[in-house]
Short mmCIF file of C-alpha atoms in Angstrom, two decimals:
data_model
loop_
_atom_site.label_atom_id
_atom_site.label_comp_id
_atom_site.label_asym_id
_atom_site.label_seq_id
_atom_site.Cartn_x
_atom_site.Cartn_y
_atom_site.Cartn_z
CA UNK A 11 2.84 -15.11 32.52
CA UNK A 12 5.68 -17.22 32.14
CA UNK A 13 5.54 -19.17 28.66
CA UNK A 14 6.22 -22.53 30.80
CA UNK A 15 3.06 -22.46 32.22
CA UNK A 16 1.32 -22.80 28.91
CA UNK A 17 -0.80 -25.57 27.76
CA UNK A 18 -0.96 -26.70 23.84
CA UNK A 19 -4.31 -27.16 22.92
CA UNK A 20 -3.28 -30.61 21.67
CA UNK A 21 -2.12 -31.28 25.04
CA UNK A 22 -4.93 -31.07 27.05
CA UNK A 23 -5.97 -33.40 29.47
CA UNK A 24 -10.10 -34.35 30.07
CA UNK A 25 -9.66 -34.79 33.33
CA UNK A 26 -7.81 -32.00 34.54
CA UNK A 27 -8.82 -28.11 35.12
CA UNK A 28 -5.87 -26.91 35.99
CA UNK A 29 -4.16 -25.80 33.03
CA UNK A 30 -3.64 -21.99 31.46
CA UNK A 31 -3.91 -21.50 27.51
CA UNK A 32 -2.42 -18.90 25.81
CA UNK A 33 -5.07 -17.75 22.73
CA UNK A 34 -6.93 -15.10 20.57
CA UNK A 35 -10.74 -14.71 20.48
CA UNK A 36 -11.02 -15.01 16.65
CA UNK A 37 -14.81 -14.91 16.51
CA UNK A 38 -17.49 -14.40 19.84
CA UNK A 39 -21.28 -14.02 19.73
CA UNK A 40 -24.30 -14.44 22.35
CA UNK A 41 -26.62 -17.37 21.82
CA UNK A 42 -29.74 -16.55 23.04
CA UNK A 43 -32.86 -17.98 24.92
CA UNK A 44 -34.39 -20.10 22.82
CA UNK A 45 -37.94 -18.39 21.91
CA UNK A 46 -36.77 -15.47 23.94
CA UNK A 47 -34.00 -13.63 21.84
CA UNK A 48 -33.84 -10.59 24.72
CA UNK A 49 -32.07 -13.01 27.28
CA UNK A 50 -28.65 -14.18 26.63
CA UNK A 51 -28.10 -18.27 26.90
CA UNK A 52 -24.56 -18.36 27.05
CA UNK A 53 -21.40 -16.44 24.98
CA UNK A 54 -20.09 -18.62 22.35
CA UNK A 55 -16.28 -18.16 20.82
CA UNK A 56 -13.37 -19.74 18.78
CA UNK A 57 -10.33 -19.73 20.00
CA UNK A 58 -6.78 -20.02 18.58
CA UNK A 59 -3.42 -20.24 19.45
CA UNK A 60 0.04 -18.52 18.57
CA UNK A 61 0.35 -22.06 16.02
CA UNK A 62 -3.10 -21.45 14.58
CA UNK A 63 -5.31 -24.64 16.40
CA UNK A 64 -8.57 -23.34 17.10
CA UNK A 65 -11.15 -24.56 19.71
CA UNK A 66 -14.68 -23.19 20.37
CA UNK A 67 -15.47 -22.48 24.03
CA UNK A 68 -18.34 -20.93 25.75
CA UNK A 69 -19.90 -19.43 29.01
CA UNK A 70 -22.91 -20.30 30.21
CA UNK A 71 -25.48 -17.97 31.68
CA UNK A 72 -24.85 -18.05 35.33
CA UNK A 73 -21.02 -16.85 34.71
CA UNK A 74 -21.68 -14.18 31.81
CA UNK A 75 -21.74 -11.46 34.25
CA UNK A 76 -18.57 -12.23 35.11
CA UNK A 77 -16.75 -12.51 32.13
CA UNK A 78 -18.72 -10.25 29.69
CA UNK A 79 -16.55 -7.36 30.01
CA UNK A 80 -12.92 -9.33 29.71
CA UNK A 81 -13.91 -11.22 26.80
CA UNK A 82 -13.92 -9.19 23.23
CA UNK A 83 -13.59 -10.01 19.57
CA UNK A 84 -9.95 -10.00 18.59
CA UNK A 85 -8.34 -9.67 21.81
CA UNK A 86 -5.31 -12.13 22.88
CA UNK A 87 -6.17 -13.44 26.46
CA UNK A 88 -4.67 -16.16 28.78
CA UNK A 89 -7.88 -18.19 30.26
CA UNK A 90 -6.82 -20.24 33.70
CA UNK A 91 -8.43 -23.11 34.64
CA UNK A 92 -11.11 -23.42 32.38
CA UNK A 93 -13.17 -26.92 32.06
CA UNK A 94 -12.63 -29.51 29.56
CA UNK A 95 -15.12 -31.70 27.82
CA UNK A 96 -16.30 -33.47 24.83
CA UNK A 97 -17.77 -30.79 21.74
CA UNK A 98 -19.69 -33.74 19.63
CA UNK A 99 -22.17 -32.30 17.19
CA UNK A 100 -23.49 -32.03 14.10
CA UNK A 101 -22.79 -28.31 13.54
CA UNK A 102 -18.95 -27.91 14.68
CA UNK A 103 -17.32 -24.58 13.06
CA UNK A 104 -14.26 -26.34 13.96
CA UNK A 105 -12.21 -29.72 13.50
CA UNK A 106 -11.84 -29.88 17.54
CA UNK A 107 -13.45 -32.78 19.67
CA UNK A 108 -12.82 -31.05 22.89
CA UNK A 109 -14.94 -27.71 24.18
CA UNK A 110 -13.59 -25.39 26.86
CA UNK A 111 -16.50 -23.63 29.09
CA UNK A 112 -15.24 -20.62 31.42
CA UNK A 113 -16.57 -20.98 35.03
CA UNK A 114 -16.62 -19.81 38.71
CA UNK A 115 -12.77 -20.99 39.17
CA UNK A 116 -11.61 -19.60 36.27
CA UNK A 117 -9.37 -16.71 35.26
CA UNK A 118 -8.78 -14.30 32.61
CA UNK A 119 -6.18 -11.54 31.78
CA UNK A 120 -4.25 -9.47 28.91
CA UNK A 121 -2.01 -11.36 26.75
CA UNK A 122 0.47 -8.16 25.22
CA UNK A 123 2.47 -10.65 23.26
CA UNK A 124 0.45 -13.01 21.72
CA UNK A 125 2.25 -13.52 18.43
CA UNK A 126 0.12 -15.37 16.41
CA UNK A 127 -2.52 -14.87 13.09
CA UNK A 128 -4.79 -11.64 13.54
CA UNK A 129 -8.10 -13.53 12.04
CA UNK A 130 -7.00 -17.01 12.02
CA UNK A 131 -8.20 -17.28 7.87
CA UNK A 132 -7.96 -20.81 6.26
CA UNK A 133 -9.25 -20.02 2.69
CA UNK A 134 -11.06 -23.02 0.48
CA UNK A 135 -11.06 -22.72 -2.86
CA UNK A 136 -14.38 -22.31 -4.73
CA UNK A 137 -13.44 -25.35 -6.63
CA UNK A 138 -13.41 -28.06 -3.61
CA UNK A 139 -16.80 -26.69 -3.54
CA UNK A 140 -17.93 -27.58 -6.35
CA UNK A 141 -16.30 -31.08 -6.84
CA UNK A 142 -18.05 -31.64 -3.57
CA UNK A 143 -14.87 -31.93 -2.02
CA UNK A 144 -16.00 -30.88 1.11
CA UNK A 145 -18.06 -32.97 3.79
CA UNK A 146 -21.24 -30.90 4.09
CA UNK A 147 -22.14 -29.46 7.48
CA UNK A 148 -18.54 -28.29 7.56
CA UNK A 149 -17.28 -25.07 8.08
CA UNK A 150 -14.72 -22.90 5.86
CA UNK A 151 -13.20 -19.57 5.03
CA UNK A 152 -13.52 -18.34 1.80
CA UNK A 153 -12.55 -14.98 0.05
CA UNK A 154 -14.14 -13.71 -3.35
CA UNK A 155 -15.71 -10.86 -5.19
CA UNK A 156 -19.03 -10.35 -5.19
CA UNK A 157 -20.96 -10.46 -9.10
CA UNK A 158 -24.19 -10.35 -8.43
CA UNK A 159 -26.98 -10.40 -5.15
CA UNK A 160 -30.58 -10.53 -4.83
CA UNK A 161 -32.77 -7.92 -3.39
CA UNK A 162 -32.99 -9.05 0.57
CA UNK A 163 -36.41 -10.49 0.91
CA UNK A 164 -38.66 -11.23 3.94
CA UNK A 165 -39.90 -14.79 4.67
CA UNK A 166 -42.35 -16.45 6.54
CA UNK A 167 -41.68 -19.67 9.01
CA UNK A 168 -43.57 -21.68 10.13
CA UNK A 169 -43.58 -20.62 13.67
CA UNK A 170 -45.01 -17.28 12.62
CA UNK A 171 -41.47 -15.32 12.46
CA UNK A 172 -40.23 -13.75 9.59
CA UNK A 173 -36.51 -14.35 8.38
CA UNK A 174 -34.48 -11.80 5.73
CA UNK A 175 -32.54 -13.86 3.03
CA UNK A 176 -30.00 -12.14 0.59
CA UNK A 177 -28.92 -14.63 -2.44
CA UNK A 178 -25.26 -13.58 -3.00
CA UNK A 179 -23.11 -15.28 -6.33
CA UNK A 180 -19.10 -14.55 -6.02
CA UNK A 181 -16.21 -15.78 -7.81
CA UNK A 182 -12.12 -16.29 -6.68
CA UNK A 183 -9.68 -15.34 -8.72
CA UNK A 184 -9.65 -19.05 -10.75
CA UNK A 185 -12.85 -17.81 -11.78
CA UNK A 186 -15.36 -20.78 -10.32
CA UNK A 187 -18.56 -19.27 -8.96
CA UNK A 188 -20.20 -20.03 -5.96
CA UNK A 189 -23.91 -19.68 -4.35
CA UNK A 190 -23.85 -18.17 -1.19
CA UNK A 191 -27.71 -17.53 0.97
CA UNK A 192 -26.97 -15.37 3.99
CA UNK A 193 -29.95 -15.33 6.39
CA UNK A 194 -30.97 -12.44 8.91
CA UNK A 195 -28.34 -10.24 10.47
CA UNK A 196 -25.73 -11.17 7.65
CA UNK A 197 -28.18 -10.76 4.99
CA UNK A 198 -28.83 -7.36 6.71
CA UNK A 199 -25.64 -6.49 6.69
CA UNK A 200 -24.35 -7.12 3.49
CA UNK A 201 -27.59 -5.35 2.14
CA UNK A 202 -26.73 -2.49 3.98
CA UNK A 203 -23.28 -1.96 2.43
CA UNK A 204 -24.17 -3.09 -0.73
CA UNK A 205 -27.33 0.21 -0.20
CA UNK A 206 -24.96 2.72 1.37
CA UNK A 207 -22.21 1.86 -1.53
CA UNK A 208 -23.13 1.62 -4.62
CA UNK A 209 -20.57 3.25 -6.55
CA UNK A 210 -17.33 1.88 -4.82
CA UNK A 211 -16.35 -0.38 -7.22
CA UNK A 212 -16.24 -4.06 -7.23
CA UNK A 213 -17.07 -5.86 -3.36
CA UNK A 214 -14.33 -8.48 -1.68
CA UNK A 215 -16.26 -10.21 0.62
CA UNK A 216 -14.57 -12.35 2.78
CA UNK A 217 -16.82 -15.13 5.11
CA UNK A 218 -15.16 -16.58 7.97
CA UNK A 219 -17.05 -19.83 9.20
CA UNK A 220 -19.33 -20.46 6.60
CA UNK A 221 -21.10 -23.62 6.18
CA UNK A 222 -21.20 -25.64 3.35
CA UNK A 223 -24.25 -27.26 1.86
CA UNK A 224 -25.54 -28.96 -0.68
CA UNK A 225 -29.04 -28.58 -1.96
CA UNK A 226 -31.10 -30.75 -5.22
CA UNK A 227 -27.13 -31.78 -5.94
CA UNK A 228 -25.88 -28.35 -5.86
CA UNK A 229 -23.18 -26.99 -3.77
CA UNK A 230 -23.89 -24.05 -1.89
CA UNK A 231 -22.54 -21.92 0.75
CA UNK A 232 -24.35 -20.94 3.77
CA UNK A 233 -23.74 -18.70 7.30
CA UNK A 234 -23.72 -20.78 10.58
CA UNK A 235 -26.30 -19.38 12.49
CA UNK A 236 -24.27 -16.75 14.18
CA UNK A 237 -20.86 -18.37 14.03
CA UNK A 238 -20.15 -16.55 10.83
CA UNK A 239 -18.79 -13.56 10.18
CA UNK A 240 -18.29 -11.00 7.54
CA UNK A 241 -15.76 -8.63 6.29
CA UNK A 242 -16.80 -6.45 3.33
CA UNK A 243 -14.20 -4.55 1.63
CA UNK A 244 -12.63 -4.82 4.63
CA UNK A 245 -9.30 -2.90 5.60
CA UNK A 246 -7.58 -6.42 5.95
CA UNK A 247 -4.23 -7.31 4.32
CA UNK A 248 -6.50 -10.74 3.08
CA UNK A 249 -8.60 -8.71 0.81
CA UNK A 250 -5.95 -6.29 0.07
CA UNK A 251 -3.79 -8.87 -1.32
CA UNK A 252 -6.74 -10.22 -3.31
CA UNK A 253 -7.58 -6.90 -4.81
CA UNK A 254 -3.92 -6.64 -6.31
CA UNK A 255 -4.05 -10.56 -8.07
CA UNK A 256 -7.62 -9.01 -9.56
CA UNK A 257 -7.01 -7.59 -13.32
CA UNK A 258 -5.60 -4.19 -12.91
CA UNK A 259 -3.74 -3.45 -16.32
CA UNK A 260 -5.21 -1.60 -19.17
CA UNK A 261 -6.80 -3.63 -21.87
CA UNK A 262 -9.86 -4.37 -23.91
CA UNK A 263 -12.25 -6.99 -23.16
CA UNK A 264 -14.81 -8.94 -24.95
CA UNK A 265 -17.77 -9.68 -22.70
CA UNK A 266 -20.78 -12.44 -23.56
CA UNK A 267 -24.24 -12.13 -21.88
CA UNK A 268 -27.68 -11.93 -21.55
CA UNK A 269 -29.70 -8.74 -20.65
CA UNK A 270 -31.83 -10.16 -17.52
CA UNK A 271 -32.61 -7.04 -15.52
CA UNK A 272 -32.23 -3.00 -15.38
CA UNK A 273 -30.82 -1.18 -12.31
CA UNK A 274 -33.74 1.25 -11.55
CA UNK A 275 -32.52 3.10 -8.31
CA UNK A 276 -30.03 4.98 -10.45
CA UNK A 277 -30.98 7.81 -13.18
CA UNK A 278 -31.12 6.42 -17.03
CA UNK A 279 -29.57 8.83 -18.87
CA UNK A 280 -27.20 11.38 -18.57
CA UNK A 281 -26.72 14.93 -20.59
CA UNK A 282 -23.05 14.19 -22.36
CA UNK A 283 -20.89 15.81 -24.30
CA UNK A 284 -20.66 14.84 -27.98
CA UNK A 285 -17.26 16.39 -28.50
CA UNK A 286 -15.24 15.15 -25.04
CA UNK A 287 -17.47 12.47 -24.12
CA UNK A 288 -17.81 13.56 -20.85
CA UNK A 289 -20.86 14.48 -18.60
CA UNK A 290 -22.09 17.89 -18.74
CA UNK A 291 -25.07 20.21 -17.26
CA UNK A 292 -27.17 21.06 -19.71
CA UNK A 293 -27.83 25.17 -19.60
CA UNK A 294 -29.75 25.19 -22.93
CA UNK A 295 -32.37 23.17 -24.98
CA UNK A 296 -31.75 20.72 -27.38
CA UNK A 297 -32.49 22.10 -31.07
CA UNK A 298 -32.29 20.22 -34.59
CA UNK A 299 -29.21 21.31 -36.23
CA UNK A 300 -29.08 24.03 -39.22
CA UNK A 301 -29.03 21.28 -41.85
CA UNK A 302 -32.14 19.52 -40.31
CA UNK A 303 -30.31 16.25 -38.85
CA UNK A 304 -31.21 16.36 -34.96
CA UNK A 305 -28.60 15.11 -32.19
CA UNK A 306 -28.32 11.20 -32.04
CA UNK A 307 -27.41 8.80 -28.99
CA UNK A 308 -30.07 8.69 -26.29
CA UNK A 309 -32.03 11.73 -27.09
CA UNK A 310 -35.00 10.60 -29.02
CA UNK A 311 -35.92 8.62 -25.97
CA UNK A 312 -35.18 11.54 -23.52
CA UNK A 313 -38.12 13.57 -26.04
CA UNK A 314 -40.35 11.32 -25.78
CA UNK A 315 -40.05 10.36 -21.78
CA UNK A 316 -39.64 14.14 -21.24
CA UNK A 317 -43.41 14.63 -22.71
CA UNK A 318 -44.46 12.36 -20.57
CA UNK A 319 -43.40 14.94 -18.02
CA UNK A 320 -41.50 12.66 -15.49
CA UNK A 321 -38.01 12.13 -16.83
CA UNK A 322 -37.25 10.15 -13.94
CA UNK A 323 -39.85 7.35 -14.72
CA UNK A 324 -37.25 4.65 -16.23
CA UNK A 325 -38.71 4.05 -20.03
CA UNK A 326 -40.56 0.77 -21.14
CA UNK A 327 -39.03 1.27 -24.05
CA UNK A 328 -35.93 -0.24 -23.03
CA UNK A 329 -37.75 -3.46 -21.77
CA UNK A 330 -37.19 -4.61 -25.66
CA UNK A 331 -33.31 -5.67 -24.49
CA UNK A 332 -34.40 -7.61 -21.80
CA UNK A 333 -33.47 -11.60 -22.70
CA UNK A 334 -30.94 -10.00 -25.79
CA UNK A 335 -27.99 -11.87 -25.77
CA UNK A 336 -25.40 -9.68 -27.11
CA UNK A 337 -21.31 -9.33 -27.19
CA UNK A 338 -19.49 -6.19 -26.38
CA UNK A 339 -16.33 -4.90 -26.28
CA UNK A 340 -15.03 -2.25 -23.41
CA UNK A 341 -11.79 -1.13 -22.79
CA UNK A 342 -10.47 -0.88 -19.29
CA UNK A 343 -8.14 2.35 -19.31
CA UNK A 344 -5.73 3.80 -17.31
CA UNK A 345 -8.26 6.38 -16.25
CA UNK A 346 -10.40 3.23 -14.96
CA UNK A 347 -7.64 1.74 -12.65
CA UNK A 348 -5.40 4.80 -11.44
CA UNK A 349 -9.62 6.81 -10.26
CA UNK A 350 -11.10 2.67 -9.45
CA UNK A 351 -13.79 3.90 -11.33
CA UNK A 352 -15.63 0.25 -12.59
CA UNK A 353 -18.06 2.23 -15.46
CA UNK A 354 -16.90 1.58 -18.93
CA UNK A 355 -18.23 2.91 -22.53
CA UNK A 356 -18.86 0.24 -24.92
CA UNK A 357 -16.96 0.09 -28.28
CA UNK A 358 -18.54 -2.23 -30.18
CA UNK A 359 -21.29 -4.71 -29.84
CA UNK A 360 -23.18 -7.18 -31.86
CA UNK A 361 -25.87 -9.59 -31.67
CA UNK A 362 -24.19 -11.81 -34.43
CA UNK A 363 -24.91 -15.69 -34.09
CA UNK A 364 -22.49 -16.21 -35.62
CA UNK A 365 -19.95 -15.09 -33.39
CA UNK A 366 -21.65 -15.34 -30.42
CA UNK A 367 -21.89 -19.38 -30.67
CA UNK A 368 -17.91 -19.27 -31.07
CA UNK A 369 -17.38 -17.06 -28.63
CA UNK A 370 -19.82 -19.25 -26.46
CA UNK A 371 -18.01 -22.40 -27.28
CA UNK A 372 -14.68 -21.10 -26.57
CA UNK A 373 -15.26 -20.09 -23.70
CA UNK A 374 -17.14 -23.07 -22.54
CA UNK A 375 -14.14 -24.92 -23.41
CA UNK A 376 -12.19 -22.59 -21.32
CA UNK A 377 -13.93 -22.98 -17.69
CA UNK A 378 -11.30 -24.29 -14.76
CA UNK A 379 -14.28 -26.17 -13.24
CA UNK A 380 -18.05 -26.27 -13.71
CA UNK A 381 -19.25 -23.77 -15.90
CA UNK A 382 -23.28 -24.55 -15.66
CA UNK A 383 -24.11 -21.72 -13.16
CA UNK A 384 -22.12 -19.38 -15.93
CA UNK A 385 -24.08 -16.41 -17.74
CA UNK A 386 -21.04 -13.64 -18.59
CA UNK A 387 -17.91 -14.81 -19.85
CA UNK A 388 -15.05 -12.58 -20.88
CA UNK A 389 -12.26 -13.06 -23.31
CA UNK A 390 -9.02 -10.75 -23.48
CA UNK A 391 -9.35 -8.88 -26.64
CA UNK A 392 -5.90 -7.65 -26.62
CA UNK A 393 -4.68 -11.21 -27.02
CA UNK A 394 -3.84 -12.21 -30.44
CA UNK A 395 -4.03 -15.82 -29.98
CA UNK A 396 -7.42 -15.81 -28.09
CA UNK A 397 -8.46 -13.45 -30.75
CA UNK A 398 -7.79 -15.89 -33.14
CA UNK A 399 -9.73 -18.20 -31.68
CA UNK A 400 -12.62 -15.64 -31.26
CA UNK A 401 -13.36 -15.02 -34.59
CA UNK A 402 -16.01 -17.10 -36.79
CA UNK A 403 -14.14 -19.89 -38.54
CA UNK A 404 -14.86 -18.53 -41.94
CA UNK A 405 -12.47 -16.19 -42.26
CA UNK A 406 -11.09 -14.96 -45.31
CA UNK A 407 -7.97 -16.46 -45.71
CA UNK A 408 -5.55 -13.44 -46.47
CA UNK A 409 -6.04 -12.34 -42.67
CA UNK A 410 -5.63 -15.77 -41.05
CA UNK A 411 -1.83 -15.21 -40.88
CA UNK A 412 -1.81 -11.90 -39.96
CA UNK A 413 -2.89 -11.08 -36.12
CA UNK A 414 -3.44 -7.54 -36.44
CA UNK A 415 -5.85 -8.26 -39.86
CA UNK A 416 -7.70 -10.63 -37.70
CA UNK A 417 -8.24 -8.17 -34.76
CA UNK A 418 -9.66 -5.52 -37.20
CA UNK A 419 -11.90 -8.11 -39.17
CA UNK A 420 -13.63 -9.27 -35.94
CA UNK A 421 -13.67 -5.46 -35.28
CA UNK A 422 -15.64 -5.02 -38.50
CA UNK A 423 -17.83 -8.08 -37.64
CA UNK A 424 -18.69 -7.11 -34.60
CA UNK A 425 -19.80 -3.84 -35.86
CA UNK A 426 -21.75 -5.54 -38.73
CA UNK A 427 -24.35 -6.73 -36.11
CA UNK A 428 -24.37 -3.08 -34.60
CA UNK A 429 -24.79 -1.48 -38.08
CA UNK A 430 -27.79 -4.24 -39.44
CA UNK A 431 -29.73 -4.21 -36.40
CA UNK A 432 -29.08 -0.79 -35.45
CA UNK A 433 -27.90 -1.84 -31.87
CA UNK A 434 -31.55 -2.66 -30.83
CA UNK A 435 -34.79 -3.64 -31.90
CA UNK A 436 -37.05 -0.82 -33.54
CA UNK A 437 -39.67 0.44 -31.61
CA UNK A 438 -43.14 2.07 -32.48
CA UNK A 439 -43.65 6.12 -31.43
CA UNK A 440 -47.23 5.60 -30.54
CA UNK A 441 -47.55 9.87 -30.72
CA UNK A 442 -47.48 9.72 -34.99
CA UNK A 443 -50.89 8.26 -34.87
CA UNK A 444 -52.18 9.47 -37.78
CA UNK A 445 -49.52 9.36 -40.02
CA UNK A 446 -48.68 5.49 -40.23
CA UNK A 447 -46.86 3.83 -38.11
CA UNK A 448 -43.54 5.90 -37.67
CA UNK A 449 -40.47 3.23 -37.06
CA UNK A 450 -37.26 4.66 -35.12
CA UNK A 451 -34.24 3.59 -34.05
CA UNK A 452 -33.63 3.42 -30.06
CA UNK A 453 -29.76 4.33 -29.30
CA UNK A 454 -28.01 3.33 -27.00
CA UNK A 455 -27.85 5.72 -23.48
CA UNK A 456 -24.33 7.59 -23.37
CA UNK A 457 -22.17 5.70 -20.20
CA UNK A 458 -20.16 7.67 -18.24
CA UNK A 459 -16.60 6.95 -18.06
#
């Protein structure tokens, strides 16, 4: 079709039909029946041209036979006279005042060289968000990792149907967080990704139309009934790009949080190697050593769990670091990045007040935008100034010139908490009744690297 015969969105007339537009089908869905979700009401889409204008358009249940097998997700098509009118409501997913609706007179074929955006992505950032920069009821793109999602749970309504709702918390790369609640078949979805993948690594999520809300004076993020859509660690050069301005290079980290929950649909513990620090299977059973001392880490909990004769019952024991606020230090190595393997070992940790109210009010003070909603902050550790900064304010004064005397005093103090509280709380072995109250020392589980 000749490019002449084009009409600009922006040049459309109300009160003609006869018109062709040149576009991509950037998002479709079927609305259904109201109270009768078997029977299709009309198919919704958004539209957009080679310039990037979108404009939602529809067709309405007496034409879907007709055009249900020429209209698909992704595909550029040109639509001939289509009909024109007014789209005023509350719930737009885009800034368009007209609405085009496909009917009896209209036509629709191929477009091979539709030049335009693929997905038609205009990213907010979470910060707009949060100033409450944006109107609510209005619809955005926005692009983050996923940190943390509720179990999907199963509500009643008042009407007597049950709705799914997944609680989702990301963060861009500045670092803001955002609230996200995805309802029904986007809470299933994401639930059934998140299920079928748990040890892929860190999860881009990318939602396209998603509506923003505000709720008691919060912010919040929302899908638009089925206007949205997802893209998970998709194959797209959007999240690609975003994975590559994530931290990739080798370094250590100091992390500050809160222990509020165990993962319980993964094993506990591990048989590991004392020597290579690697995982091993265990062909033999674990003996005291000639002098007496018996093997350390995680195994005086395996004993006693193993008694109980279901090692894969996850310990109560460990319910004693739930609500421990604690800092630790990883290190993110080359082995980490160059395998994307997200599991790191833990070289130090403490549960010193000291240095976990500066570290806390540093990084407070650090936060690009609200920093209520944050639990887990991270500092680098291989920065000498932050270090600096890091460490309690009493330090001995010989070090405070020297960066690499500061780095290996808060290395001692760090392992000062470890050493006086012997990483975790003591805990009672119930089975020396009998011969006083025997007191041991819980270790922490070997992690896999």
């Amino acid at each position: 079709m000749a490019t002449n015969n084009i009409t600009f969105l922006e040049d459309l007339d109300i009160q003609k039909d006869d018109f062709t537009v040149k576009v991509r089908i950037v998002r479709l869905w079927k609305q259904p029946v109201f109270k009768n979700p078997d029977e299709i009401y009309s198919i919704e889409m958004i539209l957009m041209v080679e310039q990037g204008t979108k404009i939602q358009a529809n067709v309405l249940q007496k034409w879907v036979p007709k055009f249900r097998n020429l209209l698909q997700e992704g595909v550029a098509i040109f639509i001939k006279n289509p009909t024109i009118a007014r789209h005023a409501t509350k719930y737009k997913l885009i800034d368009n005042t007209n609405k085009l609706s496909l009917y009896y007179k209209t036509s629709v074929s191929n477009c091979r060289d539709f030049k335009g955006s693929i997905f038609g992505f205009s990213f907010v950032k979470f910060a707009k968000h949060i100033s409450k920069s944006i109107p609510t009821h209005t619809a955005v793109d926005v692009i983050g990792e996923v940190i943390a999602c509720e179990t999907m749970v199963t509500l009643p309504e008042n009407n007597g149907k049950a709705k799914t709702r997944m609680q989702v918390e990301m963060h861009d790369l500045e670092g803001i967080k955002m609230q996200v609640t995805l309802w029904d078949a986007f809470a299933q979805e994401l639930n059934d990704y998140v299920s079928t993948n748990k040890d892929k690594g860190i999860v881009i999520l990318v939602i396209q139309f998603a509506m923003a809300k505000i709720y008691r004076e919060r912010p919040f993020l929302s899908n638009s009934f089925n206007g949205t859509r997802l893209f998970i660690n998709s194959d797209i050069d959007e999240i690609k790009d975003f994975n590559k301005s994530e931290t990739v290079e080798a370094k250590s980290l100091i992390l500050l949080g809160t222990v509020k929950a165990f993962r319980k649909d993964v094993p506990w513990f591990y048989m590991g190697c004392t020597r290579c620090n690697r995982k091993v299977r265990p062909m033999y059973t674990i003996t005291d050593k000639d002098d007496g001392s018996c093997m350390k880490e995680a195994v005086e909990l395996y004993e006693k769990v193993k008694e109980s004769g279901d090692l894969d019952m996850f310990p109560d024991d460990l319910d004693v670091l739930l609500d421990w606020r604690f800092a630790i230090k990883i290190d993110i190595t080359d082995y980490n990045i160059k395998n994307s393997c997200f599991i790191y070992g833990i070289s130090k940790l403490t549960d010193d007040d000291v240095i976990l109210n500066e570290l806390e009010m540093r990084c407070a003070s650090q936060q690009p935008g609200e920093s209520e909603s944050v639990n887990l902050h991270s500092t680098d550790f291989s920065s000498q100034d932050k270090l600096k900064n890091a460490t309690p304010s009493n330090v001995d004064k010989s070090t405070t010139n020297n960066p690499e005397s500061e780095e290996k005093l808060c290395d001692r103090r760090l392992m000062k908490g470890v050493d006086r509280k012997r990483l975790f709380e003591s805990w009672s072995d119930a089975d020396q009744e009998g011969k006083g109250l025997a007191i041991k020392t819980l270790k922490i589980p070997k992690v896999e690297k």
